[in-house]
Amino acid sequence: AGDLLPEMIRYTASLKMSSRFHFTGFVKSGEVDHLWNVSNVYVMPSVSEPFGISALEAIHSGVPVILSKQSGAAEVVADAIKVDFWDTDALADAICNVLAHRSLSHQLKKKSRQSIRSITWKAAATQVNTLYHEVIAQH
Protein backbone atom coordinates (compact mmCIF):
# COMPACT_ATOMS: atom_id res chain seq x y z
CA ALA A 1 0.00 0.00 0.00
CA GLY A 2 1.04 3.61 -0.25
CA ASP A 3 0.55 6.75 -2.25
CA LEU A 4 2.57 5.49 -5.22
CA LEU A 5 0.91 2.07 -5.49
CA PRO A 6 -1.44 2.94 -8.40
CA GLU A 7 1.45 4.59 -10.26
CA MET A 8 3.70 1.55 -9.68
CA ILE A 9 1.01 -0.81 -10.97
CA ARG A 10 0.54 1.29 -14.12
CA TYR A 11 4.30 1.56 -14.65
CA THR A 12 4.80 -2.19 -14.28
CA ALA A 13 1.99 -2.80 -16.77
CA SER A 14 3.47 -0.31 -19.24
CA LEU A 15 6.72 -2.31 -19.18
CA LYS A 16 4.76 -5.50 -19.83
CA MET A 17 6.13 -6.98 -16.61
CA SER A 18 2.88 -7.45 -14.70
CA SER A 19 3.24 -11.22 -14.65
CA ARG A 20 6.52 -10.84 -12.71
CA PHE A 21 5.09 -8.70 -9.90
CA HIS A 22 2.42 -9.18 -7.31
CA PHE A 23 1.34 -6.11 -5.37
CA THR A 24 -0.08 -7.74 -2.28
CA GLY A 25 -1.19 -4.84 -0.13
CA PHE A 26 -1.60 -5.95 3.48
CA VAL A 27 -0.71 -9.62 3.92
CA LYS A 28 -2.43 -11.69 6.60
CA SER A 29 -0.14 -13.72 8.83
CA GLY A 30 -1.34 -17.03 7.37
CA GLU A 31 -0.28 -15.96 3.87
CA VAL A 32 3.22 -14.74 4.70
CA ASP A 33 4.92 -18.15 4.65
CA HIS A 34 3.48 -18.89 1.21
CA LEU A 35 4.82 -15.60 -0.15
CA TRP A 36 8.32 -16.31 1.20
CA ASN A 37 8.21 -19.78 -0.37
CA VAL A 38 7.49 -18.39 -3.83
CA SER A 39 9.92 -15.44 -3.59
CA ASN A 40 13.29 -15.41 -5.34
CA VAL A 41 14.59 -12.18 -3.81
CA TYR A 42 13.50 -9.63 -1.20
CA VAL A 43 14.25 -5.98 -1.99
CA MET A 44 13.86 -3.13 0.51
CA PRO A 45 15.14 0.10 -1.09
CA SER A 46 13.69 2.14 1.76
CA VAL A 47 15.06 5.17 3.55
CA SER A 48 12.14 5.53 5.93
CA GLU A 49 12.09 1.99 7.37
CA PRO A 50 13.82 2.32 10.74
CA PHE A 51 14.58 -1.37 11.05
CA GLY A 52 12.80 -3.78 8.77
CA ILE A 53 11.68 -6.93 10.55
CA SER A 54 10.54 -8.19 7.15
CA ALA A 55 14.19 -8.38 6.01
CA LEU A 56 14.89 -10.76 8.90
CA GLU A 57 11.78 -12.74 8.04
CA ALA A 58 13.00 -13.08 4.46
CA ILE A 59 16.39 -14.32 5.61
CA HIS A 60 14.81 -16.74 8.06
CA SER A 61 12.67 -18.07 5.20
CA GLY A 62 15.69 -18.58 2.94
CA VAL A 63 15.17 -15.62 0.62
CA PRO A 64 18.21 -13.55 -0.44
CA VAL A 65 17.99 -9.91 0.63
CA ILE A 66 18.86 -6.62 -1.05
CA LEU A 67 18.68 -3.47 1.10
CA SER A 68 19.34 0.20 0.74
CA LYS A 69 22.45 1.28 2.64
CA GLN A 70 20.29 3.96 4.26
CA SER A 71 17.81 1.58 5.90
CA GLY A 72 18.05 0.61 9.53
CA ALA A 73 18.19 -3.06 8.55
CA ALA A 74 21.45 -2.47 6.66
CA GLU A 75 23.17 -1.78 9.99
CA VAL A 76 22.08 -5.13 11.41
CA VAL A 77 22.05 -7.50 8.44
CA ALA A 78 25.68 -8.07 7.52
CA ASP A 79 25.21 -10.53 4.68
CA ALA A 80 22.86 -8.79 2.28
CA ILE A 81 23.55 -6.85 -0.87
CA LYS A 82 23.40 -3.14 -0.04
CA VAL A 83 23.01 -0.29 -2.52
CA ASP A 84 22.32 3.43 -2.22
CA PHE A 85 18.57 3.91 -2.42
CA TRP A 86 18.83 6.50 -5.23
CA ASP A 87 21.10 4.32 -7.40
CA THR A 88 18.43 2.53 -9.40
CA ASP A 89 20.98 1.08 -11.84
CA ALA A 90 22.91 -0.58 -9.00
CA LEU A 91 19.64 -1.84 -7.53
CA ALA A 92 18.58 -3.33 -10.87
CA ASP A 93 22.02 -4.92 -11.30
CA ALA A 94 21.84 -6.42 -7.80
CA ILE A 95 18.39 -7.90 -8.47
CA CYS A 96 19.45 -9.29 -11.84
CA ASN A 97 22.64 -10.79 -10.38
CA VAL A 98 20.77 -12.57 -7.58
CA LEU A 99 18.22 -13.93 -10.03
CA ALA A 100 20.79 -14.93 -12.67
CA HIS A 101 23.47 -16.48 -10.46
CA ARG A 102 22.36 -19.36 -8.29
CA SER A 103 25.69 -19.44 -6.49
CA LEU A 104 25.29 -15.81 -5.39
CA SER A 105 21.73 -16.47 -4.26
CA HIS A 106 22.84 -19.57 -2.35
CA GLN A 107 25.74 -17.72 -0.66
CA LEU A 108 23.47 -14.86 0.41
CA LYS A 109 20.95 -17.29 1.87
CA LYS A 110 23.58 -19.31 3.72
CA LYS A 111 25.66 -16.42 5.08
CA SER A 112 22.72 -14.24 6.09
CA ARG A 113 21.04 -17.11 7.93
CA GLN A 114 24.25 -17.67 9.88
CA SER A 115 24.62 -13.98 10.70
CA ILE A 116 21.09 -13.48 12.04
CA ARG A 117 21.42 -16.24 14.61
CA SER A 118 22.96 -13.69 16.98
CA ILE A 119 20.04 -11.27 16.55
CA THR A 120 17.74 -12.11 19.45
CA TRP A 121 15.57 -10.16 21.85
CA LYS A 122 17.77 -11.40 24.68
CA ALA A 123 20.92 -10.03 23.00
CA ALA A 124 19.20 -6.69 22.35
CA ALA A 125 17.98 -6.48 25.95
CA THR A 126 21.47 -7.28 27.22
CA GLN A 127 22.96 -4.49 25.10
CA VAL A 128 20.38 -1.97 26.31
CA ASN A 129 20.90 -3.04 29.92
CA THR A 130 24.68 -2.69 29.57
CA LEU A 131 24.29 0.75 28.02
CA TYR A 132 22.00 1.89 30.84
CA HIS A 133 24.53 0.75 33.43
CA GLU A 134 27.36 2.53 31.60
CA VAL A 135 25.39 5.78 31.50
CA ILE A 136 24.42 5.51 35.17
CA ALA A 137 28.06 4.85 36.13
CA GLN A 138 29.14 8.02 34.31
CA HIS A 139 26.74 10.20 36.27
PDB file of C-alpha atoms in Angstrom:
ATOM      1  CA  ALA A   1       0.000   0.000   0.000  1.00  0.00           C
ATOM      2  CA  GLY A   2       1.040   3.607  -0.252  1.00  0.00           C
ATOM      3  CA  ASP A   3       0.554   6.754  -2.252  1.00  0.00           C
ATOM      4  CA  LEU A   4       2.569   5.494  -5.217  1.00  0.00           C
ATOM      5  CA  LEU A   5       0.907   2.069  -5.485  1.00  0.00           C
ATOM      6  CA  PRO A   6      -1.440   2.942  -8.396  1.00  0.00           C
ATOM      7  CA  GLU A   7       1.449   4.587 -10.264  1.00  0.00           C
ATOM      8  CA  MET A   8       3.701   1.553  -9.675  1.00  0.00           C
ATOM      9  CA  ILE A   9       1.014  -0.809 -10.975  1.00  0.00           C
ATOM     10  CA  ARG A  10       0.539   1.293 -14.123  1.00  0.00           C
ATOM     11  CA  TYR A  11       4.296   1.559 -14.648  1.00  0.00           C
ATOM     12  CA  THR A  12       4.798  -2.191 -14.275  1.00  0.00           C
ATOM     13  CA  ALA A  13       1.987  -2.800 -16.767  1.00  0.00           C
ATOM     14  CA  SER A  14       3.467  -0.308 -19.244  1.00  0.00           C
ATOM     15  CA  LEU A  15       6.724  -2.308 -19.181  1.00  0.00           C
ATOM     16  CA  LYS A  16       4.756  -5.503 -19.834  1.00  0.00           C
ATOM     17  CA  MET A  17       6.133  -6.978 -16.607  1.00  0.00           C
ATOM     18  CA  SER A  18       2.884  -7.448 -14.701  1.00  0.00           C
ATOM     19  CA  SER A  19       3.241 -11.223 -14.650  1.00  0.00           C
ATOM     20  CA  ARG A  20       6.520 -10.836 -12.713  1.00  0.00           C
ATOM     21  CA  PHE A  21       5.087  -8.701  -9.901  1.00  0.00           C
ATOM     22  CA  HIS A  22       2.418  -9.178  -7.312  1.00  0.00           C
ATOM     23  CA  PHE A  23       1.338  -6.105  -5.366  1.00  0.00           C
ATOM     24  CA  THR A  24      -0.080  -7.737  -2.277  1.00  0.00           C
ATOM     25  CA  GLY A  25      -1.189  -4.840  -0.126  1.00  0.00           C
ATOM     26  CA  PHE A  26      -1.596  -5.952   3.485  1.00  0.00           C
ATOM     27  CA  VAL A  27      -0.712  -9.624   3.918  1.00  0.00           C
ATOM     28  CA  LYS A  28      -2.431 -11.694   6.596  1.00  0.00           C
ATOM     29  CA  SER A  29      -0.141 -13.721   8.830  1.00  0.00           C
ATOM     30  CA  GLY A  30      -1.339 -17.025   7.368  1.00  0.00           C
ATOM     31  CA  GLU A  31      -0.282 -15.961   3.865  1.00  0.00           C
ATOM     32  CA  VAL A  32       3.219 -14.742   4.698  1.00  0.00           C
ATOM     33  CA  ASP A  33       4.920 -18.147   4.653  1.00  0.00           C
ATOM     34  CA  HIS A  34       3.481 -18.891   1.214  1.00  0.00           C
ATOM     35  CA  LEU A  35       4.817 -15.601  -0.147  1.00  0.00           C
ATOM     36  CA  TRP A  36       8.315 -16.307   1.198  1.00  0.00           C
ATOM     37  CA  ASN A  37       8.206 -19.778  -0.367  1.00  0.00           C
ATOM     38  CA  VAL A  38       7.493 -18.386  -3.834  1.00  0.00           C
ATOM     39  CA  SER A  39       9.921 -15.444  -3.592  1.00  0.00           C
ATOM     40  CA  ASN A  40      13.294 -15.409  -5.339  1.00  0.00           C
ATOM     41  CA  VAL A  41      14.587 -12.180  -3.806  1.00  0.00           C
ATOM     42  CA  TYR A  42      13.501  -9.629  -1.202  1.00  0.00           C
ATOM     43  CA  VAL A  43      14.252  -5.982  -1.993  1.00  0.00           C
ATOM     44  CA  MET A  44      13.858  -3.129   0.506  1.00  0.00           C
ATOM     45  CA  PRO A  45      15.141   0.101  -1.094  1.00  0.00           C
ATOM     46  CA  SER A  46      13.692   2.138   1.755  1.00  0.00           C
ATOM     47  CA  VAL A  47      15.057   5.174   3.549  1.00  0.00           C
ATOM     48  CA  SER A  48      12.138   5.526   5.931  1.00  0.00           C
ATOM     49  CA  GLU A  49      12.086   1.989   7.369  1.00  0.00           C
ATOM     50  CA  PRO A  50      13.819   2.321  10.745  1.00  0.00           C
ATOM     51  CA  PHE A  51      14.583  -1.370  11.048  1.00  0.00           C
ATOM     52  CA  GLY A  52      12.798  -3.785   8.773  1.00  0.00           C
ATOM     53  CA  ILE A  53      11.678  -6.932  10.546  1.00  0.00           C
ATOM     54  CA  SER A  54      10.541  -8.193   7.148  1.00  0.00           C
ATOM     55  CA  ALA A  55      14.189  -8.378   6.006  1.00  0.00           C
ATOM     56  CA  LEU A  56      14.891 -10.755   8.901  1.00  0.00           C
ATOM     57  CA  GLU A  57      11.777 -12.740   8.036  1.00  0.00           C
ATOM     58  CA  ALA A  58      12.997 -13.078   4.460  1.00  0.00           C
ATOM     59  CA  ILE A  59      16.392 -14.323   5.611  1.00  0.00           C
ATOM     60  CA  HIS A  60      14.809 -16.741   8.062  1.00  0.00           C
ATOM     61  CA  SER A  61      12.675 -18.066   5.201  1.00  0.00           C
ATOM     62  CA  GLY A  62      15.689 -18.580   2.941  1.00  0.00           C
ATOM     63  CA  VAL A  63      15.168 -15.617   0.625  1.00  0.00           C
ATOM     64  CA  PRO A  64      18.211 -13.550  -0.444  1.00  0.00           C
ATOM     65  CA  VAL A  65      17.985  -9.911   0.627  1.00  0.00           C
ATOM     66  CA  ILE A  66      18.862  -6.619  -1.054  1.00  0.00           C
ATOM     67  CA  LEU A  67      18.680  -3.474   1.097  1.00  0.00           C
ATOM     68  CA  SER A  68      19.344   0.202   0.740  1.00  0.00           C
ATOM     69  CA  LYS A  69      22.447   1.277   2.637  1.00  0.00           C
ATOM     70  CA  GLN A  70      20.287   3.961   4.259  1.00  0.00           C
ATOM     71  CA  SER A  71      17.807   1.581   5.898  1.00  0.00           C
ATOM     72  CA  GLY A  72      18.050   0.611   9.529  1.00  0.00           C
ATOM     73  CA  ALA A  73      18.187  -3.056   8.549  1.00  0.00           C
ATOM     74  CA  ALA A  74      21.453  -2.467   6.664  1.00  0.00           C
ATOM     75  CA  GLU A  75      23.166  -1.784   9.988  1.00  0.00           C
ATOM     76  CA  VAL A  76      22.082  -5.129  11.405  1.00  0.00           C
ATOM     77  CA  VAL A  77      22.047  -7.497   8.436  1.00  0.00           C
ATOM     78  CA  ALA A  78      25.677  -8.069   7.519  1.00  0.00           C
ATOM     79  CA  ASP A  79      25.209 -10.526   4.680  1.00  0.00           C
ATOM     80  CA  ALA A  80      22.857  -8.795   2.278  1.00  0.00           C
ATOM     81  CA  ILE A  81      23.546  -6.847  -0.867  1.00  0.00           C
ATOM     82  CA  LYS A  82      23.398  -3.135  -0.040  1.00  0.00           C
ATOM     83  CA  VAL A  83      23.012  -0.288  -2.516  1.00  0.00           C
ATOM     84  CA  ASP A  84      22.323   3.425  -2.225  1.00  0.00           C
ATOM     85  CA  PHE A  85      18.569   3.912  -2.422  1.00  0.00           C
ATOM     86  CA  TRP A  86      18.834   6.501  -5.226  1.00  0.00           C
ATOM     87  CA  ASP A  87      21.099   4.325  -7.402  1.00  0.00           C
ATOM     88  CA  THR A  88      18.434   2.533  -9.404  1.00  0.00           C
ATOM     89  CA  ASP A  89      20.979   1.076 -11.843  1.00  0.00           C
ATOM     90  CA  ALA A  90      22.906  -0.584  -9.002  1.00  0.00           C
ATOM     91  CA  LEU A  91      19.644  -1.842  -7.528  1.00  0.00           C
ATOM     92  CA  ALA A  92      18.580  -3.326 -10.867  1.00  0.00           C
ATOM     93  CA  ASP A  93      22.024  -4.922 -11.296  1.00  0.00           C
ATOM     94  CA  ALA A  94      21.839  -6.425  -7.803  1.00  0.00           C
ATOM     95  CA  ILE A  95      18.395  -7.896  -8.465  1.00  0.00           C
ATOM     96  CA  CYS A  96      19.450  -9.293 -11.844  1.00  0.00           C
ATOM     97  CA  ASN A  97      22.635 -10.792 -10.377  1.00  0.00           C
ATOM     98  CA  VAL A  98      20.770 -12.569  -7.575  1.00  0.00           C
ATOM     99  CA  LEU A  99      18.223 -13.934 -10.030  1.00  0.00           C
ATOM    100  CA  ALA A 100      20.789 -14.930 -12.671  1.00  0.00           C
ATOM    101  CA  HIS A 101      23.473 -16.476 -10.464  1.00  0.00           C
ATOM    102  CA  ARG A 102      22.357 -19.362  -8.291  1.00  0.00           C
ATOM    103  CA  SER A 103      25.693 -19.443  -6.494  1.00  0.00           C
ATOM    104  CA  LEU A 104      25.289 -15.814  -5.393  1.00  0.00           C
ATOM    105  CA  SER A 105      21.727 -16.468  -4.262  1.00  0.00           C
ATOM    106  CA  HIS A 106      22.841 -19.570  -2.349  1.00  0.00           C
ATOM    107  CA  GLN A 107      25.739 -17.718  -0.656  1.00  0.00           C
ATOM    108  CA  LEU A 108      23.474 -14.857   0.409  1.00  0.00           C
ATOM    109  CA  LYS A 109      20.949 -17.286   1.865  1.00  0.00           C
ATOM    110  CA  LYS A 110      23.585 -19.307   3.716  1.00  0.00           C
ATOM    111  CA  LYS A 111      25.661 -16.416   5.080  1.00  0.00           C
ATOM    112  CA  SER A 112      22.720 -14.239   6.088  1.00  0.00           C
ATOM    113  CA  ARG A 113      21.041 -17.115   7.933  1.00  0.00           C
ATOM    114  CA  GLN A 114      24.247 -17.671   9.883  1.00  0.00           C
ATOM    115  CA  SER A 115      24.618 -13.984  10.698  1.00  0.00           C
ATOM    116  CA  ILE A 116      21.091 -13.476  12.041  1.00  0.00           C
ATOM    117  CA  ARG A 117      21.425 -16.236  14.613  1.00  0.00           C
ATOM    118  CA  SER A 118      22.965 -13.686  16.980  1.00  0.00           C
ATOM    119  CA  ILE A 119      20.041 -11.265  16.551  1.00  0.00           C
ATOM    120  CA  THR A 120      17.744 -12.114  19.446  1.00  0.00           C
ATOM    121  CA  TRP A 121      15.571 -10.163  21.847  1.00  0.00           C
ATOM    122  CA  LYS A 122      17.771 -11.401  24.681  1.00  0.00           C
ATOM    123  CA  ALA A 123      20.917 -10.032  22.999  1.00  0.00           C
ATOM    124  CA  ALA A 124      19.198  -6.694  22.348  1.00  0.00           C
ATOM    125  CA  ALA A 125      17.983  -6.479  25.946  1.00  0.00           C
ATOM    126  CA  THR A 126      21.474  -7.280  27.224  1.00  0.00           C
ATOM    127  CA  GLN A 127      22.962  -4.490  25.095  1.00  0.00           C
ATOM    128  CA  VAL A 128      20.381  -1.969  26.314  1.00  0.00           C
ATOM    129  CA  ASN A 129      20.899  -3.043  29.920  1.00  0.00           C
ATOM    130  CA  THR A 130      24.680  -2.690  29.567  1.00  0.00           C
ATOM    131  CA  LEU A 131      24.290   0.755  28.023  1.00  0.00           C
ATOM    132  CA  TYR A 132      21.997   1.890  30.837  1.00  0.00           C
ATOM    133  CA  HIS A 133      24.525   0.749  33.430  1.00  0.00           C
ATOM    134  CA  GLU A 134      27.362   2.533  31.601  1.00  0.00           C
ATOM    135  CA  VAL A 135      25.385   5.778  31.500  1.00  0.00           C
ATOM    136  CA  ILE A 136      24.416   5.507  35.168  1.00  0.00           C
ATOM    137  CA  ALA A 137      28.059   4.851  36.127  1.00  0.00           C
ATOM    138  CA  GLN A 138      29.139   8.025  34.309  1.00  0.00           C
ATOM    139  CA  HIS A 139      26.741  10.205  36.273  1.00  0.00           C
TER     140      HIS A 139
END
